[in-house]
């Protein structure tokens, strides 16, 4: 619901599970508050008008949701002993059920805790009288009512906690949204770049940290190769899919004749309004009129060519095949040679890729490699929500570089062994390509994928002082871009 709201500004309440029973439809205090919050036109206008404010709203509300869910989970853990007693009640022997003192002690204990939650101890005392304790259905009813009262007790605690927290939360939310808006307007920062910088932060607004992250994002202006790479990534999938209605626009060309100064040259055709005088002479000559008719039929008459051709805009409806940008696999080198400026360039490019993948709703998988590999979904990477996602900067492992495990993981994704939505994805390597050459088998696999249309791109990040050509991998890629950087020397 939060994702949909930040993308469209509209509140979409998730549907209840199809197998949910009518009596399981309890009020959800957190959901009700979120609907109330998102129904506020002030917030809906802000998330639609600004990518940055949408990110701030998403990250801040995500933390609030996580806090409330954690609180509810903690309250449920506190009731573990009581829930266990409910289960043990089914194991009571007939002798223990017949013990009036044991029954009264149990009912009084439950009533002391859950009388306000709707538990009626007197009702069960009356049922169990006159050998009613022998009825198993009565004990099942007791267990069900006890469980229901316990759940109501937890919900009431959570509801009160949400009510107590929402006031301060909205004040903090409005304050942080005002701060980031004022800062970006004062410094004339582009909204897209500001949103990327915010994603690299931990969700806490500080000007110094924001400026530091913004410097990383602005590397995209220094190295335009990043934007070109992002634009190329992802093949066009489903080119033979269902037809869709489309509007075709263009220009209709119409010849309009003007004065003699409008003549551009001589051409051939059968336009009688543009005939050369010599052709008119053939027309009036009785002996050459047959020749004139022949040239007219074959469009070989000499005519003036005019430059007064006006463009008339036209539109027409037609059908075109549905298509979309395909998935992407991004492989980043996290070996020791990529530390420093290459790591910052990688972080900037990943931020741009993540934003593009989210905007276009495209799947993007990240594999970082050095001596080992780790594969994660890029959408879950570099997020400031604090919900157990990956850290803000590009991962750094250190050590040497071996592409064998990387290629194995990449081949599995392209084959759909683990993630079927990455079959036929396009691949990008971000590295200095100081990598041992692949084996013959790996080369064969790379060539097979390229034959099926998979594109392999590379971004080589090298120091300006590095004179090594390093062209061993060139033949395995469709294109390798180069970024050369110069480290600032400090004395």
Coordinates of C-alpha atoms in Angstrom, one line a residue:
X1 CA 0.0 0.0 0.0
X2 CA 2.9 2.4 0.8
X3 CA 4.6 1.6 -2.5
X4 CA 1.5 2.3 -4.5
X5 CA 0.8 5.5 -2.6
X6 CA 4.4 6.9 -3.2
X7 CA 4.1 6.1 -6.9
X8 CA 0.5 7.3 -7.6
X9 CA -0.5 9.4 -4.6
X10 CA -3.6 7.2 -4.2
X11 CA -4.6 5.0 -1.3
X12 CA -5.0 1.3 -2.3
X13 CA -6.1 -0.9 0.6
X14 CA -4.7 -4.4 0.1
X15 CA -7.4 -7.1 -0.4
X16 CA -8.0 -9.6 2.4
X17 CA -6.7 -13.1 1.9
X18 CA -9.2 -15.3 0.0
X19 CA -9.1 -17.9 2.7
X20 CA -9.8 -15.4 5.5
X21 CA -13.0 -16.2 7.6
X22 CA -15.5 -13.4 8.2
X23 CA -15.0 -13.5 11.9
X24 CA -11.2 -13.0 11.4
X25 CA -11.7 -9.5 10.1
X26 CA -10.5 -7.5 13.1
X27 CA -9.8 -3.8 13.1
X28 CA -6.1 -3.0 12.4
X29 CA -5.1 0.1 14.2
X30 CA -1.9 0.6 12.1
X31 CA -3.7 0.1 8.8
X32 CA -6.5 2.5 9.8
X33 CA -3.9 5.2 10.7
X34 CA -2.0 4.7 7.5
X35 CA -5.2 5.2 5.5
X36 CA -5.9 8.3 7.5
X37 CA -2.3 9.6 6.9
X38 CA -2.3 8.9 3.2
X39 CA -5.7 10.3 2.6
X40 CA -4.3 13.7 3.6
X41 CA -4.1 15.7 0.4
X42 CA -1.0 17.5 1.6
X43 CA 1.0 14.3 1.5
X44 CA -0.5 12.9 -1.6
X45 CA 0.4 16.1 -3.5
X46 CA 3.9 16.1 -2.2
X47 CA 4.8 12.5 -3.1
X48 CA 3.4 13.0 -6.6
X49 CA 5.2 16.3 -7.3
X50 CA 8.6 15.4 -6.0
X51 CA 10.7 12.2 -6.2
X52 CA 12.7 13.3 -3.2
X53 CA 9.7 14.0 -1.0
X54 CA 8.2 10.6 -2.1
X55 CA 11.5 8.9 -1.0
X56 CA 11.4 10.8 2.4
X57 CA 7.8 9.9 3.0
X58 CA 8.4 6.2 2.0
X59 CA 11.5 5.8 4.2
X60 CA 10.1 7.6 7.2
X61 CA 6.7 5.8 7.2
X62 CA 8.5 2.5 6.6
X63 CA 10.4 3.0 9.8
X64 CA 7.2 3.8 11.6
X65 CA 5.5 0.6 10.2
X66 CA 8.6 -1.4 11.2
X67 CA 8.5 0.0 14.7
X68 CA 4.8 -0.8 15.2
X69 CA 5.2 -4.3 13.8
X70 CA 8.1 -4.9 16.1
X71 CA 6.1 -3.7 19.0
X72 CA 3.2 -6.0 18.2
X73 CA 5.7 -8.9 17.7
X74 CA 7.1 -8.1 21.2
X75 CA 3.7 -8.1 22.7
X76 CA 2.9 -11.5 21.2
X77 CA 6.1 -12.9 22.5
X78 CA 5.2 -11.7 26.0
X79 CA 2.0 -13.8 25.8
X80 CA 3.9 -17.0 24.8
X81 CA 3.4 -18.6 28.3
X82 CA -0.4 -17.9 28.2
X83 CA -0.7 -19.2 24.7
X84 CA 1.1 -22.4 25.8
X85 CA -1.4 -22.8 28.6
X86 CA -4.3 -22.6 26.1
X87 CA -2.7 -25.5 24.2
X88 CA -2.1 -27.5 27.5
X89 CA -5.8 -27.1 28.4
X90 CA -6.7 -29.7 25.7
X91 CA -4.5 -32.2 27.6
X92 CA -6.4 -32.0 30.9
X93 CA -7.5 -35.3 32.2
X94 CA -11.2 -36.0 33.1
X95 CA -10.2 -36.1 36.8
X96 CA -8.7 -32.6 36.6
X97 CA -11.8 -31.3 34.7
X98 CA -14.0 -32.7 37.4
X99 CA -12.1 -30.8 40.1
X100 CA -14.3 -27.8 40.9
X101 CA -11.4 -26.0 42.7
X102 CA -9.1 -26.4 39.6
X103 CA -11.8 -25.1 37.3
X104 CA -12.6 -22.1 39.5
X105 CA -8.9 -21.2 39.8
X106 CA -8.5 -21.4 36.0
X107 CA -11.6 -19.3 35.3
X108 CA -10.7 -16.7 37.9
X109 CA -7.1 -16.4 36.5
X110 CA -8.4 -15.8 33.0
X111 CA -11.1 -13.4 34.2
X112 CA -8.6 -11.3 36.1
X113 CA -6.6 -10.7 33.0
X114 CA -9.2 -10.6 30.3
X115 CA -12.5 -9.4 31.8
X116 CA -12.2 -6.2 29.9
X117 CA -11.5 -8.2 26.7
X118 CA -14.9 -9.8 26.8
X119 CA -14.1 -13.1 28.7
X120 CA -17.2 -14.2 30.7
X121 CA -16.1 -16.6 33.5
X122 CA -19.6 -16.9 34.9
X123 CA -20.9 -18.3 31.6
X124 CA -18.4 -21.2 31.8
X125 CA -19.1 -21.8 35.5
X126 CA -22.7 -22.4 34.7
X127 CA -21.8 -24.7 31.7
X128 CA -19.5 -26.9 33.8
X129 CA -22.1 -27.5 36.5
X130 CA -24.1 -30.7 36.7
X131 CA -21.6 -32.8 34.8
X132 CA -21.2 -30.2 32.1
X133 CA -17.4 -30.5 32.5
X134 CA -17.7 -33.9 30.6
X135 CA -18.7 -32.1 27.4
X136 CA -15.5 -31.7 25.2
X137 CA -17.3 -29.1 23.1
X138 CA -17.6 -26.8 26.2
X139 CA -13.8 -27.0 26.8
X140 CA -13.1 -26.3 23.2
X141 CA -15.4 -23.2 23.6
X142 CA -13.3 -22.2 26.6
X143 CA -10.1 -22.5 24.7
X144 CA -11.5 -20.5 21.7
X145 CA -12.9 -17.7 23.9
X146 CA -9.6 -17.5 25.9
X147 CA -7.6 -17.2 22.7
X148 CA -10.0 -14.6 21.4
X149 CA -9.7 -12.6 24.5
X150 CA -5.9 -12.8 24.5
X151 CA -5.8 -11.6 20.9
X152 CA -8.1 -8.7 21.7
X153 CA -5.8 -7.8 24.6
X154 CA -2.8 -7.6 22.3
X155 CA -4.6 -5.6 19.7
X156 CA -5.8 -3.1 22.3
X157 CA -2.3 -2.6 23.5
X158 CA -1.0 -2.1 19.9
X159 CA -3.9 0.3 19.2
X160 CA -3.1 2.4 22.2
X161 CA 0.6 2.5 21.2
X162 CA -0.2 3.6 17.7
X163 CA -2.5 6.3 19.1
X164 CA 0.2 7.5 21.4
X165 CA 2.9 7.6 18.8
X166 CA 1.2 9.0 15.8
X167 CA 1.1 12.6 17.0
X168 CA 4.9 12.9 17.5
X169 CA 5.4 10.9 14.3
X170 CA 3.5 13.3 12.1
X171 CA 5.3 16.3 13.6
X172 CA 8.7 14.6 12.9
X173 CA 7.6 13.6 9.3
X174 CA 6.5 17.1 8.4
X175 CA 9.6 18.6 9.9
X176 CA 12.0 16.4 7.9
X177 CA 10.0 16.9 4.7
X178 CA 10.2 20.7 5.2
X179 CA 13.9 20.6 5.9
X180 CA 14.9 18.6 2.8
X181 CA 12.6 20.7 0.6
X182 CA 14.0 24.0 1.9
X183 CA 17.6 22.8 1.5
X184 CA 17.2 21.5 -2.1
X185 CA 15.4 24.7 -3.2
X186 CA 18.0 27.0 -1.5
X187 CA 20.9 25.1 -3.2
X188 CA 19.0 24.5 -6.5
X189 CA 19.6 20.7 -6.4
X190 CA 17.9 18.6 -9.0
X191 CA 15.1 16.5 -7.6
X192 CA 16.3 13.2 -9.2
X193 CA 19.8 13.7 -7.8
X194 CA 18.5 14.6 -4.4
X195 CA 16.4 11.5 -4.3
X196 CA 19.4 9.3 -5.1
X197 CA 21.4 11.0 -2.3
X198 CA 18.6 10.4 0.1
X199 CA 18.6 6.7 -0.8
X200 CA 22.2 6.5 0.2
X201 CA 21.5 7.9 3.7
X202 CA 20.2 6.0 6.7
X203 CA 16.9 7.9 6.8
X204 CA 18.2 10.5 9.3
X205 CA 18.5 14.1 7.8
X206 CA 21.8 15.8 8.3
X207 CA 23.1 18.5 5.9
X208 CA 26.7 17.3 6.0
X209 CA 25.9 13.7 5.3
X210 CA 23.5 14.7 2.5
X211 CA 26.2 16.9 0.9
X212 CA 28.7 14.0 1.1
X213 CA 26.2 11.7 -0.7
X214 CA 25.3 14.3 -3.2
X215 CA 28.9 14.6 -4.3
X216 CA 28.9 10.9 -5.1
X217 CA 25.6 11.3 -7.1
X218 CA 27.1 14.2 -9.1
X219 CA 29.8 12.0 -10.4
X220 CA 27.2 11.1 -13.0
X221 CA 27.6 14.7 -14.4
X222 CA 31.4 14.2 -14.6
X223 CA 31.1 10.8 -16.3
X224 CA 28.2 10.8 -18.8
X225 CA 29.0 7.2 -19.7
X226 CA 26.9 6.2 -16.7
X227 CA 23.7 7.5 -18.1
X228 CA 24.5 6.0 -21.5
X229 CA 25.0 2.6 -19.9
X230 CA 21.7 2.8 -18.0
X231 CA 19.9 3.7 -21.2
X232 CA 21.3 0.7 -23.1
X233 CA 20.8 -1.9 -20.4
X234 CA 17.8 -4.2 -20.7
X235 CA 16.8 -5.8 -24.0
X236 CA 13.4 -5.2 -25.5
X237 CA 11.3 -8.2 -24.4
X238 CA 8.0 -9.6 -25.6
X239 CA 8.4 -8.1 -29.1
X240 CA 5.9 -10.5 -30.4
X241 CA 3.4 -10.0 -27.7
X242 CA -0.2 -8.8 -27.8
X243 CA -1.0 -5.9 -30.1
X244 CA -1.9 -2.6 -28.5
X245 CA -3.5 0.5 -29.9
X246 CA -1.0 3.2 -30.7
X247 CA -1.0 6.7 -32.2
X248 CA 1.3 7.3 -35.1
X249 CA 2.4 10.9 -35.8
X250 CA 4.3 12.3 -38.8
X251 CA 4.2 14.8 -41.6
X252 CA 2.4 14.7 -45.0
X253 CA 4.3 16.5 -47.8
X254 CA 2.4 18.6 -50.2
X255 CA 3.9 20.5 -53.2
X256 CA 2.8 24.1 -53.5
X257 CA 4.0 26.2 -56.4
X258 CA 5.1 29.8 -56.0
X259 CA 7.1 32.4 -58.0
X260 CA 10.1 31.6 -60.1
X261 CA 12.4 32.3 -57.3
X262 CA 11.0 29.2 -55.7
X263 CA 12.8 26.9 -58.3
X264 CA 15.4 24.7 -56.7
X265 CA 16.4 22.7 -59.8
X266 CA 15.4 20.3 -62.5
X267 CA 13.8 16.8 -62.1
X268 CA 11.7 14.3 -64.0
X269 CA 8.0 13.4 -63.6
X270 CA 4.6 14.1 -65.1
X271 CA 3.5 17.2 -63.2
X272 CA 2.0 19.3 -66.0
X273 CA 2.1 22.4 -63.8
X274 CA 5.9 22.3 -63.5
X275 CA 6.8 21.5 -67.2
X276 CA 10.0 23.0 -68.7
X277 CA 9.4 25.2 -71.8
X278 CA 11.1 22.6 -74.1
X279 CA 8.5 20.0 -73.0
X280 CA 5.7 22.4 -73.7
X281 CA 7.2 23.0 -77.2
X282 CA 7.0 19.2 -77.8
X283 CA 3.4 19.2 -76.7
X284 CA 2.3 21.8 -79.3
X285 CA 4.3 20.3 -82.1
X286 CA 2.2 17.9 -84.2
X287 CA 5.2 15.6 -85.0
X288 CA 6.4 15.3 -81.4
X289 CA 3.1 15.0 -79.6
X290 CA 3.4 11.2 -79.5
X291 CA 6.8 11.5 -77.9
X292 CA 5.3 13.8 -75.3
X293 CA 2.5 11.3 -74.4
X294 CA 5.1 8.5 -74.1
X295 CA 7.3 10.6 -71.7
X296 CA 4.1 11.5 -69.7
X297 CA 3.1 7.8 -69.3
X298 CA 6.6 6.9 -68.2
X299 CA 7.0 9.9 -65.9
X300 CA 10.1 11.1 -67.9
X301 CA 9.0 14.7 -68.6
X302 CA 11.5 17.3 -67.5
X303 CA 10.0 19.5 -64.7
X304 CA 11.0 22.2 -62.3
X305 CA 11.7 21.1 -58.8
X306 CA 10.4 23.6 -56.2
X307 CA 11.5 24.0 -52.7
X308 CA 8.2 25.3 -51.4
X309 CA 7.3 21.9 -49.8
X310 CA 5.3 22.4 -46.7
X311 CA 5.0 19.9 -43.9
X312 CA 1.4 19.0 -42.9
X313 CA 1.2 17.2 -39.5
X314 CA -0.9 14.1 -39.6
X315 CA -2.0 11.4 -37.1
X316 CA -3.4 8.0 -37.5
X317 CA -4.3 5.1 -35.2
X318 CA -2.6 1.8 -35.7
X319 CA -1.5 -1.4 -33.9
X320 CA 2.0 -2.1 -32.6
X321 CA 3.4 -5.1 -30.7
X322 CA 3.5 -4.6 -26.9
X323 CA 7.1 -4.4 -25.7
X324 CA 8.9 -3.5 -22.5
X325 CA 12.4 -3.1 -21.3
X326 CA 13.8 -6.4 -20.0
X327 CA 15.6 -7.3 -16.8
X328 CA 19.2 -6.5 -15.9
X329 CA 22.0 -8.2 -14.1
X330 CA 24.7 -6.0 -12.6
X331 CA 28.0 -7.5 -11.5
X332 CA 30.4 -5.2 -9.5
X333 CA 34.0 -5.9 -8.6
X334 CA 34.6 -5.5 -4.9
X335 CA 38.2 -6.5 -4.9
X336 CA 41.0 -4.4 -3.3
X337 CA 41.8 -2.7 -6.6
X338 CA 38.4 -1.1 -6.7
X339 CA 38.7 0.7 -3.4
X340 CA 38.5 4.5 -3.3
X341 CA 37.4 6.5 -6.3
X342 CA 36.2 3.4 -8.3
X343 CA 34.0 2.4 -5.3
X344 CA 32.4 5.9 -5.3
X345 CA 31.8 5.7 -9.1
X346 CA 30.2 2.3 -8.6
X347 CA 28.0 3.6 -5.8
X348 CA 26.8 6.5 -8.0
X349 CA 26.1 4.2 -11.0
X350 CA 24.2 1.7 -8.8
X351 CA 22.1 4.6 -7.4
X352 CA 21.1 5.6 -11.0
X353 CA 20.4 2.0 -11.9
X354 CA 18.2 1.4 -8.9
X355 CA 16.2 4.6 -9.5
X356 CA 15.7 3.6 -13.2
X357 CA 14.7 0.0 -12.2
X358 CA 12.1 1.4 -9.7
X359 CA 10.7 4.0 -12.1
X360 CA 10.3 1.6 -15.0
X361 CA 9.4 -1.4 -12.7
X362 CA 12.2 -3.5 -14.1
X363 CA 13.9 -6.4 -12.4
X364 CA 17.5 -5.8 -11.6
X365 CA 19.8 -8.3 -9.8
X366 CA 23.2 -7.3 -8.2
X367 CA 26.1 -9.7 -7.9
X368 CA 29.2 -8.4 -6.1
X369 CA 32.3 -10.5 -6.5
X370 CA 36.0 -10.8 -5.4
X371 CA 37.2 -14.0 -3.9
X372 CA 33.5 -14.9 -3.3
X373 CA 30.2 -13.8 -4.7
X374 CA 27.0 -12.5 -3.2
X375 CA 23.7 -12.0 -5.1
X376 CA 20.9 -9.7 -4.0
X377 CA 18.0 -7.8 -5.6
X378 CA 19.0 -4.3 -6.4
X379 CA 15.7 -2.9 -5.3
X380 CA 16.5 -4.1 -1.8
X381 CA 20.0 -2.7 -2.0
X382 CA 21.0 0.8 -0.9
X383 CA 17.7 1.6 0.9
X384 CA 17.5 3.8 3.9
X385 CA 14.4 2.3 5.4
X386 CA 16.2 0.3 8.1
X387 CA 14.1 -2.8 7.4
X388 CA 17.0 -5.2 7.3
X389 CA 18.1 -4.1 3.8
X390 CA 21.6 -3.7 2.6
X391 CA 24.0 -1.0 3.7
X392 CA 24.1 2.4 2.0
X393 CA 27.4 2.3 0.2
X394 CA 28.6 -0.1 -2.4
X395 CA 29.7 -3.4 -0.7
X396 CA 33.4 -3.8 -0.3
X397 CA 35.1 -7.1 0.5
X398 CA 38.7 -6.8 -0.5
X399 CA 41.1 -9.5 -1.6
X400 CA 41.7 -10.8 -5.2
X401 CA 39.5 -11.1 -8.2
X402 CA 38.2 -14.4 -9.6
X403 CA 35.4 -14.4 -12.2
X404 CA 34.7 -18.2 -12.0
X405 CA 32.1 -18.0 -9.2
X406 CA 30.7 -14.9 -10.7
X407 CA 30.2 -16.5 -14.1
X408 CA 28.6 -19.5 -12.5
X409 CA 26.1 -17.4 -10.6
X410 CA 25.4 -15.3 -13.7
X411 CA 24.8 -18.4 -15.8
X412 CA 22.4 -19.7 -13.3
X413 CA 20.4 -16.5 -13.4
X414 CA 20.4 -16.4 -17.2
X415 CA 19.3 -20.0 -17.3
X416 CA 16.5 -19.3 -14.8
X417 CA 17.7 -21.9 -12.2
X418 CA 17.0 -19.6 -9.2
X419 CA 15.2 -16.6 -10.6
X420 CA 13.1 -17.2 -13.6
X421 CA 12.4 -13.5 -14.2
X422 CA 16.1 -13.0 -15.1
X423 CA 16.1 -15.3 -18.1
X424 CA 17.6 -13.5 -21.1
X425 CA 18.5 -10.5 -19.0
X426 CA 21.2 -8.0 -20.2
X427 CA 24.4 -8.0 -18.2
X428 CA 26.7 -5.2 -17.0
X429 CA 30.1 -5.7 -15.4
X430 CA 31.6 -2.8 -13.3
X431 CA 35.3 -3.6 -12.8
X432 CA 38.8 -2.7 -13.8
X433 CA 39.0 -5.9 -15.7
X434 CA 42.2 -7.0 -14.0
X435 CA 40.7 -10.4 -14.0
X436 CA 42.1 -13.7 -15.3
X437 CA 40.7 -14.8 -18.6
X438 CA 37.7 -17.3 -18.6
X439 CA 38.0 -21.0 -19.3
X440 CA 37.1 -22.4 -22.7
X441 CA 33.7 -23.6 -21.3
X442 CA 32.9 -20.2 -20.0
X443 CA 33.8 -18.6 -23.3
X444 CA 31.5 -21.0 -25.1
X445 CA 28.6 -20.2 -22.7
X446 CA 29.2 -16.4 -23.2
X447 CA 29.0 -16.8 -26.9
X448 CA 25.9 -18.9 -26.7
X449 CA 24.1 -16.3 -24.7
X450 CA 25.2 -13.5 -27.1
X451 CA 23.7 -15.6 -30.0
X452 CA 20.3 -15.6 -28.2
X453 CA 20.4 -11.8 -28.0
X454 CA 21.7 -11.2 -24.5
X455 CA 23.9 -8.1 -24.4
X456 CA 27.0 -7.9 -22.3
X457 CA 28.3 -4.5 -21.4
X458 CA 31.3 -3.5 -19.3
X459 CA 32.4 -0.4 -17.4
X460 CA 36.2 -0.3 -16.9
X461 CA 37.2 2.0 -14.2
X462 CA 41.0 2.8 -14.3
X463 CA 43.3 5.4 -12.9
X464 CA 44.4 8.1 -15.4
X465 CA 48.0 6.9 -14.7
X466 CA 47.3 3.3 -15.6
X467 CA 48.8 2.6 -19.1
X468 CA 47.7 -1.0 -19.3
X469 CA 45.5 -1.6 -22.3
X470 CA 43.8 -4.7 -20.8
X471 CA 41.9 -5.8 -23.9
X472 CA 41.6 -9.6 -23.1
X473 CA 37.9 -9.4 -22.2
X474 CA 37.0 -7.0 -25.1
X475 CA 35.9 -9.8 -27.5
X476 CA 33.5 -11.3 -25.0
X477 CA 31.4 -8.1 -24.6
X478 CA 29.2 -6.1 -26.9
X479 CA 30.8 -2.9 -25.6
X480 CA 33.1 -1.9 -22.8
X481 CA 33.0 1.7 -21.6
X482 CA 36.0 3.3 -20.0
X483 CA 36.1 5.8 -17.2
X484 CA 39.5 7.2 -16.2
X485 CA 39.8 9.0 -12.9
X486 CA 42.5 11.0 -11.2
X487 CA 42.9 10.6 -7.4
X488 CA 43.4 13.9 -5.5
X489 CA 46.8 13.7 -3.9
X490 CA 47.0 15.0 -0.3
X491 CA 50.3 16.0 1.2

